[in-house]
Coordinates of C-alpha atoms and ligand atoms in Angstrom, one line a residue:
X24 CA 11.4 20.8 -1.6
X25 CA 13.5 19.2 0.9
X26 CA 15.3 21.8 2.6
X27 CA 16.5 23.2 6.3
X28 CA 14.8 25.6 8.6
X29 CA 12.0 25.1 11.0
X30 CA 12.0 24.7 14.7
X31 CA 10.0 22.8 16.3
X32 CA 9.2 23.7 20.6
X33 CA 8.2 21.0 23.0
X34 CA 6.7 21.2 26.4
X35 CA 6.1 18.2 28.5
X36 CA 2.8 16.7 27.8
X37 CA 0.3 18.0 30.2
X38 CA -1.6 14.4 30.3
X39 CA -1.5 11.4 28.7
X40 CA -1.9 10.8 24.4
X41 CA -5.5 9.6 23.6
X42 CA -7.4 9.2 20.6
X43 CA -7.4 7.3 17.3
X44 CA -4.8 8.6 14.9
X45 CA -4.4 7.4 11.2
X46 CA -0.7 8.0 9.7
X47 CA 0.7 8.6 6.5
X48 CA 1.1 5.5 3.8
X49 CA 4.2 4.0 3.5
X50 CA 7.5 5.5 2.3
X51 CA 8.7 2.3 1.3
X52 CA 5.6 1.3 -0.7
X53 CA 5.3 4.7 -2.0
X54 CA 8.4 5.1 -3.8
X55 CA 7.9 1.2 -5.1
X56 CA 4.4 1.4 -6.1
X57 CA 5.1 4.8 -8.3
X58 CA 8.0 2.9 -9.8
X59 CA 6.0 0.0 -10.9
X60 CA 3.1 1.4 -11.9
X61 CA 5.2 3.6 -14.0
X62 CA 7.1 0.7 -15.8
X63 CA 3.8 -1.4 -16.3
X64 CA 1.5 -1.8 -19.2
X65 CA -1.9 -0.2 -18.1
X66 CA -3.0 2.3 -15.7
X67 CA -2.8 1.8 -12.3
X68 CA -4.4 3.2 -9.8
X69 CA -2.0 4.0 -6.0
X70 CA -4.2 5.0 -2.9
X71 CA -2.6 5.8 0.0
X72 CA 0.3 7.0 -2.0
X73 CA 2.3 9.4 0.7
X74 CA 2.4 12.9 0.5
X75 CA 5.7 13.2 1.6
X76 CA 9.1 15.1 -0.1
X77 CA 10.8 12.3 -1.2
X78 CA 8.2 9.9 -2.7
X79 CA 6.8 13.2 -4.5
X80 CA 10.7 13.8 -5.8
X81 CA 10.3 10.0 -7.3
X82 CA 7.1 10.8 -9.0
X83 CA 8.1 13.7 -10.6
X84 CA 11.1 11.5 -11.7
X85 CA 8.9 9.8 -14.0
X86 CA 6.7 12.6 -15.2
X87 CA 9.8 13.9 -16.1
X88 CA 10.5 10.7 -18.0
X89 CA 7.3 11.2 -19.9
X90 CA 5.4 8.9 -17.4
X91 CA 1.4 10.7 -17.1
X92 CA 0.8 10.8 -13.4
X93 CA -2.7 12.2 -12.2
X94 CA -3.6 13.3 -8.8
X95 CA -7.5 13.2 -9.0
X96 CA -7.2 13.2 -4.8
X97 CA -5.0 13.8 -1.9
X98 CA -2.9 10.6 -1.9
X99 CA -4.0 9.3 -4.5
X100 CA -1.9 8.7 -7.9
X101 CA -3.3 7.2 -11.4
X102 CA -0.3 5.9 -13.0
X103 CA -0.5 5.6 -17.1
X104 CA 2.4 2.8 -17.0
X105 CA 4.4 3.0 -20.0
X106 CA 5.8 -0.5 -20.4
X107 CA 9.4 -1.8 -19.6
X108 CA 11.0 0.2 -22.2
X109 CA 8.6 3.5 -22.6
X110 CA 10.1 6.0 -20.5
X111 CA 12.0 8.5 -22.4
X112 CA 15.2 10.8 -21.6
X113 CA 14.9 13.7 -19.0
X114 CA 15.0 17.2 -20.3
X115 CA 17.4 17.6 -16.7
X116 CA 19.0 15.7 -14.0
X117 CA 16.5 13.9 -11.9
X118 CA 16.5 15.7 -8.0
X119 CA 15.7 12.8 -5.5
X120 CA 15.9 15.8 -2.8
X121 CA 16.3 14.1 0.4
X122 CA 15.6 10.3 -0.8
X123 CA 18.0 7.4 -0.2
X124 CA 15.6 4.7 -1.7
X125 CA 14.6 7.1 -4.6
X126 CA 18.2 7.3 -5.8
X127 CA 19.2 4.0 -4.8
X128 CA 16.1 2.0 -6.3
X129 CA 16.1 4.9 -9.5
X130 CA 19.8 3.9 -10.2
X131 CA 18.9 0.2 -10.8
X132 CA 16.2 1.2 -12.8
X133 CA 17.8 3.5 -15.1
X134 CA 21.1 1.5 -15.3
X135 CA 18.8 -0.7 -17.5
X136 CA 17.3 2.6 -19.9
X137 CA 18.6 3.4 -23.5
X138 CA 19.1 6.8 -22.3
X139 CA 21.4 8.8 -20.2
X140 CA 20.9 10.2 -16.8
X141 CA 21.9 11.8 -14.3
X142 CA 20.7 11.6 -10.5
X143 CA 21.2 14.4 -8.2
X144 CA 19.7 15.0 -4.4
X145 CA 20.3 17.4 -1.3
X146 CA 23.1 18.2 1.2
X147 CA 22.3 14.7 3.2
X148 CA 21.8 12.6 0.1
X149 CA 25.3 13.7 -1.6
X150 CA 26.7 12.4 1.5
X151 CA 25.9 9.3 1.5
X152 CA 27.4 6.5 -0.2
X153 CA 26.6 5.1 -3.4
X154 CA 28.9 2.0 -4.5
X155 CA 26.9 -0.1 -2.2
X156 CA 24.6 -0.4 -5.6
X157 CA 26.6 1.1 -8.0
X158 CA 29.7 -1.0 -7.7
X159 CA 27.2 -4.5 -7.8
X160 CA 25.3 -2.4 -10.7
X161 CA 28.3 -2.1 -12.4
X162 CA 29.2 -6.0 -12.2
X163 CA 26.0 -6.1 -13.9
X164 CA 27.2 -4.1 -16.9
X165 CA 26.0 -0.5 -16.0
X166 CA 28.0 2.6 -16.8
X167 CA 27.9 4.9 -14.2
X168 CA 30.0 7.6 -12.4
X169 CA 30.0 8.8 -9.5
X170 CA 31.9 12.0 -7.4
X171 CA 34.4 11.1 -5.1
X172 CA 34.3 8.2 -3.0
X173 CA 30.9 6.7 -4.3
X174 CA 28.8 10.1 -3.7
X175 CA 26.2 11.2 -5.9
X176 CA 25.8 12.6 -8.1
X177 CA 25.4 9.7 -10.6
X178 CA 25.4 9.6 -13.9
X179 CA 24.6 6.7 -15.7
X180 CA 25.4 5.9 -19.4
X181 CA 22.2 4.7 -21.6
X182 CA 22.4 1.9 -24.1
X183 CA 24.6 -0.3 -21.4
X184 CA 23.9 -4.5 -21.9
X185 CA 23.0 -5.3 -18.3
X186 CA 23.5 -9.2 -17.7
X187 CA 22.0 -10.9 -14.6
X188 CA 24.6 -11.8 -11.5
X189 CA 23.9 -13.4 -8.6
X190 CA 24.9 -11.5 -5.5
X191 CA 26.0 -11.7 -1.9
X192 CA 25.4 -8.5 -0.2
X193 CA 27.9 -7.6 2.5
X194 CA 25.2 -5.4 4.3
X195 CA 21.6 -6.0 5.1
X196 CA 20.1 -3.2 2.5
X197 CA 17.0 -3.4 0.8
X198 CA 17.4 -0.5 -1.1
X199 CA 20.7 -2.7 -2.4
X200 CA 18.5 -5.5 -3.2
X201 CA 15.4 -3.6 -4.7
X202 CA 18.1 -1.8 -7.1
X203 CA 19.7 -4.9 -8.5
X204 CA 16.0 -6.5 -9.3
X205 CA 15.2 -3.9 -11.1
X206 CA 18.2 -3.7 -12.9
X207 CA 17.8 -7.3 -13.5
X208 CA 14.2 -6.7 -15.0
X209 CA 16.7 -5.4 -17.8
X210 CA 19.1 -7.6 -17.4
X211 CA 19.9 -11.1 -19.9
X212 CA 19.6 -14.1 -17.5
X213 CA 18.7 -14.3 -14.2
X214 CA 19.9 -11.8 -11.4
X215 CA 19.7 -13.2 -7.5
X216 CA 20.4 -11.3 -4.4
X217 CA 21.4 -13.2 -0.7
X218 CA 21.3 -11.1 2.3
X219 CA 23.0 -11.4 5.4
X220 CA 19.9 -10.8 7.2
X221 CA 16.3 -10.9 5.3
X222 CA 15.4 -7.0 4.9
X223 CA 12.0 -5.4 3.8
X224 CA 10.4 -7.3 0.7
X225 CA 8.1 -5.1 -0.6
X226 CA 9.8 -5.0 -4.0
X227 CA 9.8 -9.1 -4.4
X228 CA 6.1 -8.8 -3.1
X229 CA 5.1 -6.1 -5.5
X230 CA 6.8 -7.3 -8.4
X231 CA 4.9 -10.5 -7.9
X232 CA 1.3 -8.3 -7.8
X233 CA 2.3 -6.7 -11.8
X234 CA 2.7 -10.0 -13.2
X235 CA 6.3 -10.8 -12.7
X236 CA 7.9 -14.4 -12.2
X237 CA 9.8 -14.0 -9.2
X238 CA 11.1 -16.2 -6.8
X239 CA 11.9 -15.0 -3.1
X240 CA 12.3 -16.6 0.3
X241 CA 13.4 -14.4 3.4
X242 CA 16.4 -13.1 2.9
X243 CA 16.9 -14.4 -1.2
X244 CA 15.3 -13.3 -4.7
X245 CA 15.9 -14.1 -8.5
X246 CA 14.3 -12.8 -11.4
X247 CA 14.5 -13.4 -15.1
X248 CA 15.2 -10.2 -17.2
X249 CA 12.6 -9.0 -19.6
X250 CA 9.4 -9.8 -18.4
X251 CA 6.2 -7.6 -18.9
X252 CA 4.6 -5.6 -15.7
X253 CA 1.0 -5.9 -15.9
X254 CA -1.1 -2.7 -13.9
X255 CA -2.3 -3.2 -10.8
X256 CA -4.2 -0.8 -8.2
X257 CA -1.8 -0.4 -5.1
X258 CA -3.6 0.1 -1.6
X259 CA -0.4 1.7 0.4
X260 CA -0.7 0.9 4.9
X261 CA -0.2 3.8 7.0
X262 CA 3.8 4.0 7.4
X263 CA 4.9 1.9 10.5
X264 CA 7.8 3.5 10.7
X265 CA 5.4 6.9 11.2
X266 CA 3.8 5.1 13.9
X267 CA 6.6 4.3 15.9
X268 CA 7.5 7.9 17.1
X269 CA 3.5 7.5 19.0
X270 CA 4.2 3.9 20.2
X271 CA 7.3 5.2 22.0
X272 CA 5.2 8.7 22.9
X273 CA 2.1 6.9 24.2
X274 CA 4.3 4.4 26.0
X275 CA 6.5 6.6 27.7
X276 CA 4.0 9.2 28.7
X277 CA 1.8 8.3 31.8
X278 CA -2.1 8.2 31.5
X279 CA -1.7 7.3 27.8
X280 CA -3.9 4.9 26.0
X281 CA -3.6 6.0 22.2
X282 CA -5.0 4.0 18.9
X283 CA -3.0 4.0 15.8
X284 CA -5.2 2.3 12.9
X285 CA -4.5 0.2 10.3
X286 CA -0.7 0.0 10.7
X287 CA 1.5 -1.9 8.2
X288 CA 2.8 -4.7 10.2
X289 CA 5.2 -6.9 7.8
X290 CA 7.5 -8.5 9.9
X291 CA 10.4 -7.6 8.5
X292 CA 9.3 -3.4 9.7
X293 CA 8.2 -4.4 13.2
X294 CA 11.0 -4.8 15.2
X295 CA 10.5 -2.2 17.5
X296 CA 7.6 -4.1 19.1
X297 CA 9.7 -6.8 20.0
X298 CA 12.4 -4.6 21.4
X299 CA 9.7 -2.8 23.2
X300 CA 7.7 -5.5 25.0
X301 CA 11.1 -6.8 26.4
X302 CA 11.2 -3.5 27.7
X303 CA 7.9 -3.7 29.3
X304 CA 5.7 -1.9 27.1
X305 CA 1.9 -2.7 26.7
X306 CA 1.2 -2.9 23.2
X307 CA -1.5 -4.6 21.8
X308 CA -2.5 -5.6 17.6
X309 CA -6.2 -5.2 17.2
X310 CA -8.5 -5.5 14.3
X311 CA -5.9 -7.4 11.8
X312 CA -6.5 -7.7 8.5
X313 CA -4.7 -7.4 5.0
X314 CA -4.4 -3.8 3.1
X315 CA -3.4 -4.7 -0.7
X316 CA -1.5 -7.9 0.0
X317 CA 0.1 -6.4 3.6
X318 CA -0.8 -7.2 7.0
X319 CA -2.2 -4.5 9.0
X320 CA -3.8 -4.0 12.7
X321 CA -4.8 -1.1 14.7
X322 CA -2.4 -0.6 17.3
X323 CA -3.2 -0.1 21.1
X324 CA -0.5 1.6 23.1
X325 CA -1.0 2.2 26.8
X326 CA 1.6 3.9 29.1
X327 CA 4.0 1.0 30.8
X328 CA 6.9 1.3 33.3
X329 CA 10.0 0.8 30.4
X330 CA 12.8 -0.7 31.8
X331 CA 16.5 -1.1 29.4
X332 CA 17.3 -4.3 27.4
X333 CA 20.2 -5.2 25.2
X334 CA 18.5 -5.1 22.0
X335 CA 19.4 -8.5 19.7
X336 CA 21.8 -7.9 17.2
X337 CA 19.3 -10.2 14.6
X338 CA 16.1 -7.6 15.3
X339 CA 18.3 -5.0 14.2
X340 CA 17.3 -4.7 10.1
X341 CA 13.5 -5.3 11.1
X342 CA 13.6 -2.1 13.0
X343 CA 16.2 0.1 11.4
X344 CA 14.4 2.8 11.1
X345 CA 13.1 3.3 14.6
X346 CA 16.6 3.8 16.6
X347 CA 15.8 7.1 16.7
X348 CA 12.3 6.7 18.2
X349 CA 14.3 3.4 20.7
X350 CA 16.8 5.7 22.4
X351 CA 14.6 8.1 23.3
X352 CA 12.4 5.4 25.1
X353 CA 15.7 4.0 26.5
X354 CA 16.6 7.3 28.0
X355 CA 13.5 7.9 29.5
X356 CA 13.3 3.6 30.7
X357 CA 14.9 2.4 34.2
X358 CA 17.8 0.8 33.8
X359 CA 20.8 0.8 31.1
X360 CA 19.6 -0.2 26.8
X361 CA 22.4 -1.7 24.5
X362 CA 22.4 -1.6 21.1
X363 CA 25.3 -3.2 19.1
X364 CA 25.2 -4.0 15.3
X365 CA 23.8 -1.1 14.1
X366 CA 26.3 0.7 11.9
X367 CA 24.3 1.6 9.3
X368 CA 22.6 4.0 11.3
X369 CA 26.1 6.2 10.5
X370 CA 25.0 6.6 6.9
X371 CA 21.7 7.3 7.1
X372 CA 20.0 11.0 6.5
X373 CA 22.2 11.7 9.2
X374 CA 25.0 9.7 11.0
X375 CA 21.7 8.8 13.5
X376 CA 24.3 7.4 16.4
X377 CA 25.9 10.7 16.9
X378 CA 22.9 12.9 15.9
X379 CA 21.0 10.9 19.1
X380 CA 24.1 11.0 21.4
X381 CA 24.4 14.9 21.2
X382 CA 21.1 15.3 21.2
X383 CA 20.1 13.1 24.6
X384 CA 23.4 14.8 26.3
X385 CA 21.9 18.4 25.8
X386 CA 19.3 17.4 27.7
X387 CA 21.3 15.4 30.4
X388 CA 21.1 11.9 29.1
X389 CA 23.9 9.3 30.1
X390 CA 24.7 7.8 26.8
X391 CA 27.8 6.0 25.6
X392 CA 27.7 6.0 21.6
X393 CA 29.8 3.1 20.3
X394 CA 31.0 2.6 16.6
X395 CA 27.9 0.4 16.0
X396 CA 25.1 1.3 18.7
X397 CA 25.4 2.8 21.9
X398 CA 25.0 2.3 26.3
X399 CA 22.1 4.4 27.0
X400 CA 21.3 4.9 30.9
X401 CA 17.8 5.9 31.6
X402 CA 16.9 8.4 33.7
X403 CA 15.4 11.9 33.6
X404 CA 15.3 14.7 30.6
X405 CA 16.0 18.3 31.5
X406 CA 15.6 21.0 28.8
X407 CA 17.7 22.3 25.8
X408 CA 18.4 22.8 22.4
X409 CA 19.2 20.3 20.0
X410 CA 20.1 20.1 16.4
X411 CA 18.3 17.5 14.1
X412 CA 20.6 18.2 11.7
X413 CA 18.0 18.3 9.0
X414 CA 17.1 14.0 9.7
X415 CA 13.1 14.0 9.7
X416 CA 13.5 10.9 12.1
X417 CA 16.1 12.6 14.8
X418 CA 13.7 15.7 15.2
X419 CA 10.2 13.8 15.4
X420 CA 12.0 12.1 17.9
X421 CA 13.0 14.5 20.2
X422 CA 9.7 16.3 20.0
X423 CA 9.1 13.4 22.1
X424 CA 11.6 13.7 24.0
X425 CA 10.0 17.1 24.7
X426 CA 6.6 15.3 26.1
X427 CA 9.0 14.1 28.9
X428 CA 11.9 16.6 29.9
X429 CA 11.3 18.8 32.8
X430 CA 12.1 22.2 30.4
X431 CA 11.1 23.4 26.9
X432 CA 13.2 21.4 24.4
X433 CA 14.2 23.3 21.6
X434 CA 14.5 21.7 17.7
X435 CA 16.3 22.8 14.8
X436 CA 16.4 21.8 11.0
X437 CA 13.3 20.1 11.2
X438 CA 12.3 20.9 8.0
X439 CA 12.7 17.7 6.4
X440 CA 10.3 16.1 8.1
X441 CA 7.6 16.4 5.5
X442 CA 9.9 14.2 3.7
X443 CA 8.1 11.4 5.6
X444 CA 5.7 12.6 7.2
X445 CA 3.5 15.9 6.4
X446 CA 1.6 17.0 9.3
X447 CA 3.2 15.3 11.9
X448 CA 2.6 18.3 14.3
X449 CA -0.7 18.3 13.8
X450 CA -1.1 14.6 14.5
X451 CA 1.1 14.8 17.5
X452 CA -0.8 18.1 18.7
X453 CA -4.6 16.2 18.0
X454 CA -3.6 13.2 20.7
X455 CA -1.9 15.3 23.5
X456 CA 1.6 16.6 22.3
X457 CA 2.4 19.7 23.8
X458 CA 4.1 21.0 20.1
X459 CA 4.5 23.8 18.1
X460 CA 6.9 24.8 14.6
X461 CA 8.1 28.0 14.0
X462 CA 9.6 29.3 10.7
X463 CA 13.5 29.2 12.8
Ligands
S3P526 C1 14.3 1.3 2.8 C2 15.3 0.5 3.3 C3 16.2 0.9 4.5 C4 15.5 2.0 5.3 C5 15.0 3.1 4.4 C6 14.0 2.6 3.4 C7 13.6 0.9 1.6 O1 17.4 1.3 4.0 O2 16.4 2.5 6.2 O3 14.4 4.1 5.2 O4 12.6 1.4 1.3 O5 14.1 -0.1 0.9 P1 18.6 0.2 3.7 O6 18.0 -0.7 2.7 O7 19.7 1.0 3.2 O8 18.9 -0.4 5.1

């Protein structure tokens, strides 16, 4: 389970990160690819399936909607789909533990079921808000409540007649997105979403692999409710979003020259390369090819001199995931980074703007945090102790921090990193991180 506890300690990296490293698969395709597989007619078989907290906490959602979900191997899941309309009632509330896009792609889903439900998570997840879907969900014709001020829980009324909408949504989300086509799956007519700014589109790409009409360009989708999902095997790419924390490592830390392999690379994941070469960084796509319908490339990071840049307001969704992993190579590059446009870091597992700026000033970082980004000045890391405040993201990000600081840097909560990424110390230890966990 998702939980707190665990301390990580970090000593600067005695030389530089080398090696070829293979992360975990895809959070993002994870969660999707259980969902799917589970709604389809046929068994389907999902390798590179993550291992993490939160994708497991949406699998044993649909065992515990009578879904049969073998393990015959380490990430590896064979999925005995159950059609559209087979999943039956849970015995309990469904516990998404630490998982934004579990509960927010789960409350589309079940919005659409002839049962009730009722979807719970963790500390961080009952924090953060939940109208974003459920108030377009309810436009839709769902039923659900909510605690105070959007929060989970939820609890969503079965038997609801869902009817297709077409919406704008006023943030770039594609958890919003991915909730509303699968609610529209359910839904009489058709249901279209318009973003501000085109986000991730692994569910308009994997509903298209199971058979589904769908039409998307960047940035739009519509669907036609009540169409069959055919199985399909599912070959997840190593998590992108796992590999940044060793781009920014191996870039940062001299003498480096590291190899991460067959990385997702959709564009709409990979803005942190772009945000990094205008910062100087040498980084180089190798070997590309195509993992289950996704482009992927080894990755070849060698140390570079980083310098600050004002990061474009537009890259921001294609890298929202990596801020963490960003101001840490901005604290440690010559020269002042900007970030504007970032808001929704606030409401992530943690508010990520603030967790970042406390962090980097315990250890003597100039930072300036803004209500949407942040003025970080680079320059040198001393020691300290900082609090990841349970955010799997915030603490693999200061362990690199750690690599660099003249001092041991100390990391709480860091615990819910095998929400993302099991064995990350191991990994980071194997290619030259000076990094060790401790029960806190
Ligand atoms: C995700 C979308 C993003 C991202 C999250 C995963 C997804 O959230 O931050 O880690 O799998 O759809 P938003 O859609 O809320 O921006």
């Amino acid at each position: 389970m998702s939980g707190s506890g665990g301390t990580y300690r970090a000593t600067r990296a005695p030389q530089g990160l080398s090696g070829r490293l293979l992360v975990p698969g895809d959070k993002s395709v994870s969660h999707r690819a259980m969902m799917l597989a589970s709604l389809a007619e046929g068994v389907s078989e999902v390798r590179g399936f993550l291992e993490g907290e939160d994708t497991r906490a949406t699998a044993r959602a649909f065992a515990q909607m009578g879904v049969q979900i073998d393990a015959p191997e380490p990430s590896v899941r064979r999925v005995h789909g159950v059609g559209l309309h087979g999943l039956k009632a849970p015995a309990a509330a469904i516990d998404c533990g630490n998982a934004g896009t579990g509960m927010r792609l789960l409350s589309g889903l079940l919005a659409g079921q002839g049962f009730d439900s009722e979807l719970i998570g963790d500390e961080s997840l009952t924090r953060r808000p939940m109208n974003r879907v459920v108030l377009p969900l309810r436009q839709m014709g769902a039923v659900i409540d909510t605690a105070a001020e959007g929060r989970p829980p939820l609890r969503i009324r079965g038997g609801a007649k869902l009817h297709g909408i077409r919406y704008e949504l006023p943030v770039a989300s594609a958890q919003v997105k991915s909730a509303l086509l699968l609610a529209g799956l359910y839904a009489e007519g058709e249901t279209e979403t318009i973003e501000p700014h085109p986000t991730r589109d692994y569910t308009e790409r994997m509903l298209s692999a199971f058979g589904v009409a769908i039409d998307f360009t960047p940035g739009r989708a519509r669907l036609h409710g009540g169409q069959v999902l055919r199985a399909t095997d599912v070959q997840v790419p190593a998590d992108f979003s796992s590999a940044a924390f060793f781009i920014v490592a191996a870039s940062l830390i001299p003498g480096s020259d590291l190899l991460i392999e067959q990385v997702g690379i959709n564009p709409r994941r990979t803005g942190l390369l772009e945000a990094l070469r205008v910062m100087g960084a040498d980084i180089q796509l190798e070997n590309r090819s195509e993992h289950g319908g996704e482009p992927v490339a080894d990755l070849r990071v060698r140390h570079a001199r980083l310098r600050g840049a004002v990061i474009p307001e537009q890259v921001v969704p294609d890298m929202i995931d990596e801020f963490p992993a960003l101001f840490i190579a901005a604290a440690c590059a010559e020269g002042l980074t900007t970030v504007s446009g970032a808001a929704e870091l606030r409401v992530k597992e943690s508010d990520r703007i603030k967790s970042m700026a406390d962090g980097l000033k315990a250890l003597g970082a100039r930072i300036d945090e803004r209500p949407d980004g942040a003025l970080i000045e680079g320059g040198r890391l001393h020691g300290g102790r900082v609090d990841s405040r349970g955010d799997h993201r915030i603490a693999m990000s200061f362990a690199i921090a750690g690599q660099l600081a003249e001092g041991e840097v100390v990391i709480d909560d860091c615990a819910n990193v095998a929400t993302s990424f099991p064995g990350f110390v191991e990994l980071a230890r194997g290619c030259g991180f000076e990094l060790f966990e401790s029960a806190g």
